[in-house]
Structures are given as structure tokens and as C-alpha cells.
Amino acid sequence: MFNKVLIANRGEIAVRILRACRELGLETVAVYSEADRNALHVRYADEAYLLGPAPSRESYLRGDKIIEAALKSGAGAIHPGYGFLAERADFAQAVLDAGLVFIGPKPSAIAAMGDKAIARATVRAAGVPVVPGTEDVGNLSDEELLERAKSIGFPLLIKATAGGGGKGMREVRSLEEMPALLTAARREAKASFGDDNVYLEKLIVGARHIEIQILADTFGNVIHLGERECSLQRRHQKLLEESPSPFVDDDLRQRMGAVAVQAARAVDYVNAGTIEFLVDKDKNFYFLEMNTRLQVEHPVTELVTGIDIVKEQIRIARGRQLSYSQEDVRFKGHAIECRINAEDPFNNFMPSTGRITHMNIPSGPGIRVDTGVYAGFEITPYYDPMIAKLLVWGETRAQAILRMRRALEEYRLIGVRTNIPFHQTMMDSHRFMGGQYDTRFVEERFRMEEVERTAPLRPDVAAIIATLVADRETRLAAQIIRPAKRDTSNWKWVSRWERLHR
Amino acid sequence: MFNKVLIANRGEIAVRILRACRELGLETVAVYSEADRNALHVRYADEAYLLGPAPSRESYLRGDKIIEAALKSGAGAIHPGYGFLAERADFAQAVLDAGLVFIGPKPSAIAAMGDKAIARATVRAAGVPVVPGTEDVGNLSDEELLERAKSIGFPLLIKATAGGGGKGMREVRSLEEMPALLTAARREAKASFGDDNVYLEKLIVGARHIEIQILADTFGNVIHLGERECSLQRRHQKLLEESPSPFVDDDLRQRMGAVAVQAARAVDYVNAGTIEFLVDKDKNFYFLEMNTRLQVEHPVTELVTGIDIVKEQIRIARGRQLSYSQEDVRFKGHAIECRINAEDPFNNFMPSTGRITHMNIPSGPGIRVDTGVYAGFEITPYYDPMIAKLLVWGETRAQAILRMRRALEEYRLIGVRTNIPFHQTMMDSHRFMGGQYDTRFVEERFRMEEVERTAPLRPDVAAIIATLVADRETRLAAQIIRPAKRDTSNWKWVSRWERLHR
Amino acid sequence: MKYIATIDGKEYTIEVLDERHIRLDGQLLEVDFTQVSGQPVYSLIINGQSFEAYVHRDEDEWEVLMSGHQYRARIEDEREKRLRLAGGGAATQTGPYHLKAPMPGLVVAIPVQEGQEVKKGEVLLILESMKMQNELKSPRDGVVQRIRVQPGENVEQRQTLLSVE
Amino acid sequence: MKYIATIDGKEYTIEVLDERHIRLDGQLLEVDFTQVSGQPVYSLIINGQSFEAYVHRDEDEWEVLMSGHQYRARIEDEREKRLRLAGGGAATQTGPYHLKAPMPGLVVAIPVQEGQEVKKGEVLLILESMKMQNELKSPRDGVVQRIRVQPGENVEQRQTLLSVE
């Protein structure tokens, strides 16, 4: 059984996994790119090995180098985190071939769920409902897709076969605009995944994106940990997740949970995984895909169940039974996660890079922050803009929202722009407070300027602050320029000036 | 019913209370001294009023100015926190007289429990066991105390009548050394509380300091939230608390809880309070004192019960019933609190002041940090050296200890010395891990140098790091000094030097 | 010193009397103003109310981020305002607009050509950074000039990509 | 440059070859050494092992705080070591000891008098700071000289309080 774990990832998730290993008394090995020499996961790990230059394909996607580092360090297992190599069956196989434990599912399960067409066919055979589309029929040409589109009907989505996270995805409203969007989707898919195959899927209007967390051990025990509501998205990127979903009642939770367990069993699943569903307004739900890895938003489930999913992952990988049976899983209170991204919400969510000069994270009761950054760390353009996850737990959804408001207000991060103001506005939105939102809400019905704010606007105070800062800068500039003109008695002049102005 | 609360305190507890108010949708008013203009509680509050210069007696002890600020701001209630005016019956009365709500017990209860002699007499009458001593007989002269000491027997303690927190406290092992210690104790009591009266108390050897948290509403409901183990102390200052106590079983918890509720009822207690007990090795317990206020270590109870004590305090003060009955109180898992003090554990715990230049607090699963400081804030010598409370929750005590280890290892605070290394050593101590400690453990049987450490010592690595830093400084100094001698071509010289050395 | 601050079209006349006093539209106010941690973060206590804001100068405007809201303020002294008004106030509309890379990244596509007319809001260039494809749009109507980069090219932050005149 | 580092009486000979290489007691090692956040915090990766330490210069010693343990290192180059050994090594014991206030505070009591003999560990002065009474002790045997403060006096950090000769 392994006692040392290599974490094949970076950022907050590498830190998250490192913490779990530490708390289990396991030794840790980090890997890093040249851009990440001073990253938190490198600083916190017992060992650290350089993979290569900053771009992912030369570092975090170099499976060969990662396995080499594992063997060199004597690590017995590799945890892939999410993204990068987490859902690459060939990497998982290579890890096993090297005599190491892969902390995740079997390569066959990754492969089965990684090809979405096979995934849909597999779960459909197991009696799981799926969204109508072309995913099941293999890769098609543009001509074939245009033909099939007519029978699926509009609106529909073009999605990358190899993809995830919204990359290579396009929404199509009519046959006319479809050829151009196909081209764009294939280009993005190629760039992101090295594979330009795409498929079509019926777009379910007013849909909610709700997913079920499952855990499965090597003894055939499969349990679910309830749902996560992930409908708040922008450009198909999740922004905020919560559990329980304000839309899901006990009956729906049980039915979706049972189906999720069924889907996992269909591929002989082991370890942690997530079944994503689309749920329409009548509570019909459709299998969307299975993420065969740890999910970004796993902590909201941890907060309402008290179960440490990463520790369970490691436990399963060590060949132990699950610590919990389905009956042991109890839900308490409400959890919300805000993804803190380095992007400017006042400028079309443009990514923001630079050095963090100051950071003060919220803390106190009911707060959890998972982050990989700190004051002095530089945000580079090479990786994901998500720099932290801010989580709160509250006895009720209302209390969780109030707590999230105060946590967001406390958060200070200077040096890069963040989407914290977006989340603050969301927490003030009546529709969000009422739980009335679907996957289109952020893009179509949410305007930061239009939300009635809890804190009243104070342009007069903003005017005073800006004026006082401008006044200081003017005086400072004067201090620098004027002495140069005189060229003597600099310090005397400054002190006289100070006497005059204080 | 009030909607705005003035917090008559500073530091982490002011921030803690502010957060609770925020999460209840209440407006907040801070007060501050000149030294605290940039303190977190001032930054986070909706309103802030200056009290006066840095020394407490000119600021945080100015009850008149605090009440004036409350009236000016329209606050309907005052929360005193702990320390400062929290246990001053006259202040509580003045608050009521001004037509404001005091978030705490009635002045009569504070007075009854504030005079320890009266407190002991009161609870003894209610059937609560007390430690033998002179507290009950009023203020005595040195001569009388020396006489009484003989019948109580040695060792015994001299304690300040008006005191708390170990100030004015002395341990006496024989009659011979007692006169000098009496003088010292009275001097310290006078300086700290303006009252030099002291009393004697039997010292219970091998004693554990265990306290019971109670909550009481205005409808006569009184419940307890279990115990906190506070035996790890140095100079009678608590350093680390946990709940549950490794020494307390269900039976003892129930018995102590029942007695604590009895003691609270004896003074018609309302709001949150704590009954401190000494417990000997045979599980006999003696009433020590009642703290008629929120306790520093209240969060360990919050973590194991899920009850927000500060929110309950406010709820009670608003005239509502308790949210919980005794049957609702359930204990889950284990919580530990380490008090992070600005003091040097390698130099006799000497207090340390200065500006915090960098801070990175631990976060992630199961961590809570209550703090009032941030990077850029200056630690002044005017107040308590406690700058943060680091708390962890774990499913078991062992898991909590492992989590605390990783949290302490993550904590970065540069600019002042902290006692974090002390806590790290404690977490490695076998006696602590075994739960085998009493109130004398830290001072008498714990040596930082002697604990066998989890992380092996690496003097070779320390030597390399120190050498590399020294080498850099030498090179830097060379860069500064040598050009001055040449007086020309400074930048050219530096760049040539850099070429040579890189 | 007397300043005119303009936010959302509304003007505030603010006279800075000394370190502790200002006049806002003629009303004398006591202010306690301080910078926090040496960062562009400022704390203002005024009439007992405590405010904290992040302040950033962006060309000729000041951005004030406070309680999750961004205010954009123009601050001028009387002389500057006179000059601007005399100049017709249209100064910001003249001269070419130079599209600069807001961050380092990879040019994915340039859907416009030199000489092409573009409308405000039209996409000029797609820049990939942080695993996202970011559409850089024209802030006004004009004609595309001097495209200085090509698809597939890596660009630095602030590098000029093309112009709109 | 060749250095001799001494920790707890054990000597390490460390030769700094270049930015990436050192020789420890003759053994060539590749080091990746970097300062974190511009703070006195250093990260060292050596043979894949990752270490982080806070480093502080305290008079003629270096304090290294790593994993909760404090190491005190003396770092000398060969010339310095030769000089120190030639000087007899007793240099640190000669000359008066000046007791300085480790922090600002209030002098509560001075239990010694000028001319009084004191032993190592004996309390020289009680200083109240941060609500604690702190006993400042003599680091060696000697005679108390030049008491410069009085009980009740407020003192600044580093202010000299008295001397032991």
C-alpha cells in the first residue's frame, strides 16, 4: 500500500489534494512548470520536480515526465486532480503499467465515459435517459451533421467530442447559421483537445444543470452524495454551485441518485465520479456526461455531507471499503461555492494577469477557501483563470447567502482583477435569492447594473475618495517635480511644504 | 428590537461579532483607539467612532464614550466581547440606563459572579462544589491570609479578587515564601484592575481545567453545550483548547453540565456564560468561577455542536427563545483551538511587536481562523498579544491533530514572532497525543527541545539555507559598497559584476 | 484645492481644505482618510460611516471599487475643466484607437481586414489566454488600419495589435 | 566562495559554486533556491526535496525557522573563521552586556541596584507590555551598572535600560 502520493496538477486542486494527503499522514510529491516554481503546491509539498516550460503541453500534460518523477521519488500513487491528464485513459493506463496506483477509475471506465457517444450508448443501455443528439452515431462530417440537425430540431448545441468545460461548444438557433458555427467549434476543439470532431445535442430550454456525486469502491459498493446545482454558468463555464439545489426535492434526489449509481455501475466504475444531468422545468432529467474524476465543485458536497471526498478517493485507491453506506449519508444545511476568477467583470470578464500584491481571504465561522495563490504570487496567462474557490456553509440557504455576502465583502485581492463584484451582485439578485434560475440566466437575464443592491449606491462617497486620492497624487507629483527645478535644499523644501499642508 | 449593534471591543473578537451581525443582517458600529485606526474591525464595520488614545483606559475602557457613540450612531445594543468592559456590572447598568440593550447577562448576575467570594457562596448554596479557600470570607489583610493559609495547606494559590486571566496570581509552596508573593500579587492586581485585594485557594495538584458553556434565554430556558478542555496553560494563560475533553466521558459531561446549569440558575443567568471547573484525577470537580461573557475559546464548542454562540447571544438579547433545547444539542467530531500569540517561543515567550509584512493563513477543509490582523497591520504593545485563533475540526481527535499539524505548517506570518512553533511542537508531543496533560504540563513537563518531532531535524538543510542567504547578502553588500569607492560608472560596474556571478 | 468630480453625469464640487476637512458642494465635512497596507486601498470615515475602496487610475478616469460596485469618476480642478470645455469635450473621440493586448496570449483569429469599416462592438481579434478565447471588440465605429499581428502569433501584454481610425 | 556553517556545534563546509550548485562537505549538489514574495522566506529544492524557511540575522548568528524548529547557525568564510580562532573565540564574553528593551513598555520594577552582583538568569527588570509582566534576565554573571530608567517609566523598543559588566 502506498505512503507517498504524487499530485499531477497545479493551483488550488493540487493544494487541496496535498492537504488531504498531509492529514492522512502520507508524503507528498508536487510537479511544476517553470512558471510555477513559487506556487503554493510546490512550497507545501515534501518533494517537488520540475516538468518543463510554462505551456501545459510541455509540463502538466507530459505524462511521461510525471511518471518518471513518481518513480524517481518513490511515490506509490498518482492523483491527477481535474483537467490536464485527469480524464486521459492512456495516462491512467501508463500509470498502472509503471506499477503505480492511479487515484481514479480504471482506464476502461475513463475511456468509456470519455467518448461521449460511447458513454451515452452505455448508460442508455443501462436504462438512463439521455438528451437526443448525434453523439451515439460516431464522428460525422459537416454535411451529415447539417442533415441530422433537422430531425433534432433547433435550438441545438455543437459540442466537441473530446471536450469539456465549454470549449469548442456553440449554440445554433437555425440551419442558416450552422455552417459558420461548425467551423468555429471545430477550430476551438482542435486547438483545445487536438481533435476537431464535434456532435450535436438538443438544447433543453430553461434547463438546469444538476449533477450527482458518486463514490464507488473496489468491492462493488456504489453510493451517491446527493446533488450539486451548477446552473449558474457563463459561456458554459460554471461560476457558482450550491447544494442542495433549490429545485430538487427528496423524491427527485432519490430518483436521480439511483440513476447515477446505475450509470456508474454500467461502466464498472471505481473511485469518485460525477454524473451531470440536464433537468427541465417538469423535473425530467437527462444524462449529459460523466466526469470520471474529482470535480472542481466537490467541496459543496463535502460541506453538506461532512464527507471528505478526496480522503475517500485515497482510501478507495488503497483498496479499502467505503467509510459510508448509502444510509450513513445525511445532508445538513446548505453550501454555496463562488469561483473566484482572475477576470474583470466590468470589462466583459476579460482575463487578468499580474502579480498579487496584497491578499486577505475571508475567514471565521462557516467559511472555506481553497486556493493556490498568495500575496506575491504572479498570475500568468498559461493556465485557468480560477484562482480560488470561496465556500460557505449555513444552516439554511438564506443564512448561506448572507454569509457569502459578508465573505465576499471581506475578500481583498489586489494586483489582478477578480470577478468578486459579479458574485456580490449575484448574491443581491432577487432571482438568485429565490432560486429561480437556469443555465441561461447569467447570459440572458442578469445584468450587473440592473440588480437592486443591498448596499445602497454611494456615488458621493466614491467622488470624495477619488478626489482625495487624486489630490494626494497631485501633491506627490509636485513634491517630485518642483525640487528638481530648484536643485537645492530638497529636504528643507519638502519639510516646509509639509508644514504648510498638514 | 434593535437592528444596529455597537461592538465595544477590538481585535479578533470584534471581527467575530461583526461577522455574526452581518450574517444576521444587522448594521454594525465599531469603536477604536488611535492605535487601531486601520484595524480590521474598523475596516469591516458600517460605522466607526474614535474613542481616544491607544491605552485601554483612555479608549476601550471608556464606557461613557462608548455609550455616547452608541447613542450618536443610533445603535440599539452593545456587545462587549470579552475582556475590557465585558464583566463590569456598572458598565452593563449604564448601558441599560441609556436605554440600550446589553448583549450579555443582567448587571446583577455579572456583579454576583464578578466578586468571586459572592460567586462561591452563591453556587455553594445551590449545591455546587467549590475549591477550599478564603474567597468566601471577604477581603483579608496579609496577616489574616497568612493565618488562614495554614488550615488550607500548601501548595495554594494567591488570586486577585477583581481579577482573571492569571494577572495578580501567584503559587505558594510554603509559608516562608508567602509574604513576598503576596506583595507581588497585590502590586500586579492593583496595576491590572485598580484593586489590590487577593484571596487564597487550595491548589489541586494534577488538576484539569474544564469548563462548561451554557446558554440561557429570558424565558428561563438554560442549556449547556458540553465542555471545553483548557488545561494547556502557561502562566495561567490558556494556550490551546479542545472539545470534547479527552478526559471527560458521557457520564461526567452530563453531571458537570447539570451542575453548570444549576450554577447559572442560581444567579438568574441570561445569555451566554461559562462555568469553569477544576477536575481532579478521580473526576471530582470543583466550581472555579463563572465567566459572565463570551469566552475566547467559544468556537471549539461551535465546531462540535454546529451552534453559532454569538448569533444565539444576539437572539437572546432580542428577547427570543433559544433555538435549541438540551435534547437538540448533539456533539459531532472533535475541535482544537490554538491561540496564536505575538510572542517568541524561543525566547521565553517574550511579546513581539511590529508590522506584519506578510501573512498567509491556512485554509481548506475543516479550518477556521478568527483574526483581527492582516499584512500591513502593526502589532502595538498596548493590547493582548493574541492575534489569531486557529481552529480545526476533525471526525476524531487524531484527525483533528493531523489537520492542526498541516494548518500550523501552512501558516505564514512575517514581521512579528509568533508561538506557532510552540503549537507545532505540542502537536508532536506524545503526551498531548495521548491526552495525558494537566494544568501544569506546559510549565513543568513540556520542553520544546525535548519533544520527538514528526518532521526529522535537518540541520544540514538549515546550514545550506543560511549559507545561501548569507552569500546573497555578502554579494549585495559588495554591490552597494564597492561602487561608492569608484564613484563612477555605477551601473556599468554592477552589470559586469552580475555577468561574472550569474 | 477645489475639484469637480463627475460620476454618471452628476457633478460633485469638492474642496480639499486640509488633511481632515473637505467641503462637498459647499458643506463642510470632517474626513478621516487613510491608505491601507501601502496598497491602492483607501479607508474613509466620514460622519462615523466607514468606507473602504480600491482606487485605480485608468487613463483620464478614476475607478473606485466599493462594496462590489464600480464607480468611474472624472476628477478635474477648475482650470482643467475650463480647458476641457473650451476644447469642445470631444477630445476623447478624435485620434486613432490602438487596440492593445489586455494580457499576453495567442492570436487565434483576426476576423477583420485593413481598410474594413467596423461598428462599435464588432469583434476585431480573438486572443487566447488562460485557456479562454477572448473577443476583443471595437470601442467605436471606424476603419481598421495597420494590423500588426497574425493569427498564430504570441503577443505580449500591452502590445499594439491593430488600430481603428 | 567557501563558507563554514556551524549549527549546534557541528560544522558544515559549504562552497557556493554558482546560482545552481553548491558543494556540501565536498559533495556536489544541485540547488534550486529562491526568495518568496520579497519576504525573508526562502524556498530550497534539493534532490527533489522541498524546504521552506524563515531566515533572520540576529547579531552574528542566523536564525533559521523551518517546520517549527529554530536552528541557529554561525556562517563564516575561511578568513573570518581564522580571525575568530586567532582571537581566542572568547570575544563574545568580554565587554559589558547592555540590557535593551525587547519591546516598548512600562518599567514595573527593577529588583537590582547599581553595583550589585548578579548571576546568569537573575531578573534584572520587569517590563509590562501587551498586558503581561515580562521578566528580563541577565544572560551571564556580572555586576549591575548604569541603571538608566526608573520604575513607572515608559521605554521605547531597543532603549538601553541598564548594563551588566
Coordinates of N, CA and C in Angstrom, one line a residue, chain B residues 31-39 49-55 58-60 65 380 382-383, chain C residues 32:
Chain B
V31 N -15.9 50.8 17.5 CA -15.2 51.8 18.2 C -13.7 51.5 18.2
Y32 N -12.9 52.5 18.3 CA -11.5 52.2 18.2 C -10.6 53.3 18.8
S33 N -9.4 52.9 19.1 CA -8.4 53.8 19.7 C -7.5 54.3 18.6
E34 N -6.7 55.3 18.9 CA -5.9 55.9 17.9 C -4.9 54.9 17.3
A35 N -4.5 53.9 18.0 CA -3.6 52.8 17.5 C -4.3 51.9 16.5
D36 N -5.7 51.9 16.5 CA -6.4 50.9 15.8 C -7.2 51.5 14.6
R37 N -6.7 52.7 14.1 CA -7.5 53.3 13.0 C -7.6 52.4 11.8
N38 N -6.5 51.6 11.5 CA -6.6 50.7 10.4 C -6.9 49.3 10.8
A39 N -7.4 49.0 12.0 CA -7.7 47.7 12.4 C -8.8 47.1 11.6
Y49 N -16.3 54.8 15.4 CA -16.1 56.0 16.2 C -14.8 55.9 17.0
L50 N -14.0 57.0 16.9 CA -12.8 57.1 17.7 C -13.1 57.3 19.2
L51 N -12.4 56.5 20.0 CA -12.6 56.7 21.5 C -11.6 57.6 22.1
G52 N -10.3 57.4 21.7 CA -9.2 58.2 22.3 C -7.9 57.5 22.0
P53 N -6.9 57.9 22.8 CA -5.5 57.4 22.6 C -5.4 55.9 22.8
A54 N -4.3 55.3 22.5 CA -4.1 53.9 22.5 C -4.3 53.2 23.8
P55 N -3.8 53.7 24.9 CA -4.0 52.9 26.2 C -5.5 52.6 26.5
E58 N -7.9 54.9 28.2 CA -8.3 56.1 27.5 C -9.2 55.8 26.3
S59 N -9.4 54.5 26.1 CA -10.2 54.2 24.9 C -11.2 53.1 25.2
Y60 N -10.7 51.8 25.1 CA -11.7 50.7 25.2 C -12.3 50.5 26.6
K65 N -17.8 57.1 26.7 CA -17.6 57.4 25.3 C -18.3 56.4 24.4
T380 N 0.9 46.5 18.1 CA 1.4 47.5 19.1 C 1.5 46.9 20.5
Y382 N 0.1 47.8 23.2 CA -0.9 48.3 24.1 C -1.9 47.2 24.5
Y383 N -2.1 46.1 23.6 CA -3.1 45.2 23.9 C -2.6 43.8 24.0
Chain C
D32 N -11.8 61.3 7.8 CA -10.6 60.6 8.3 C -10.2 59.7 7.1

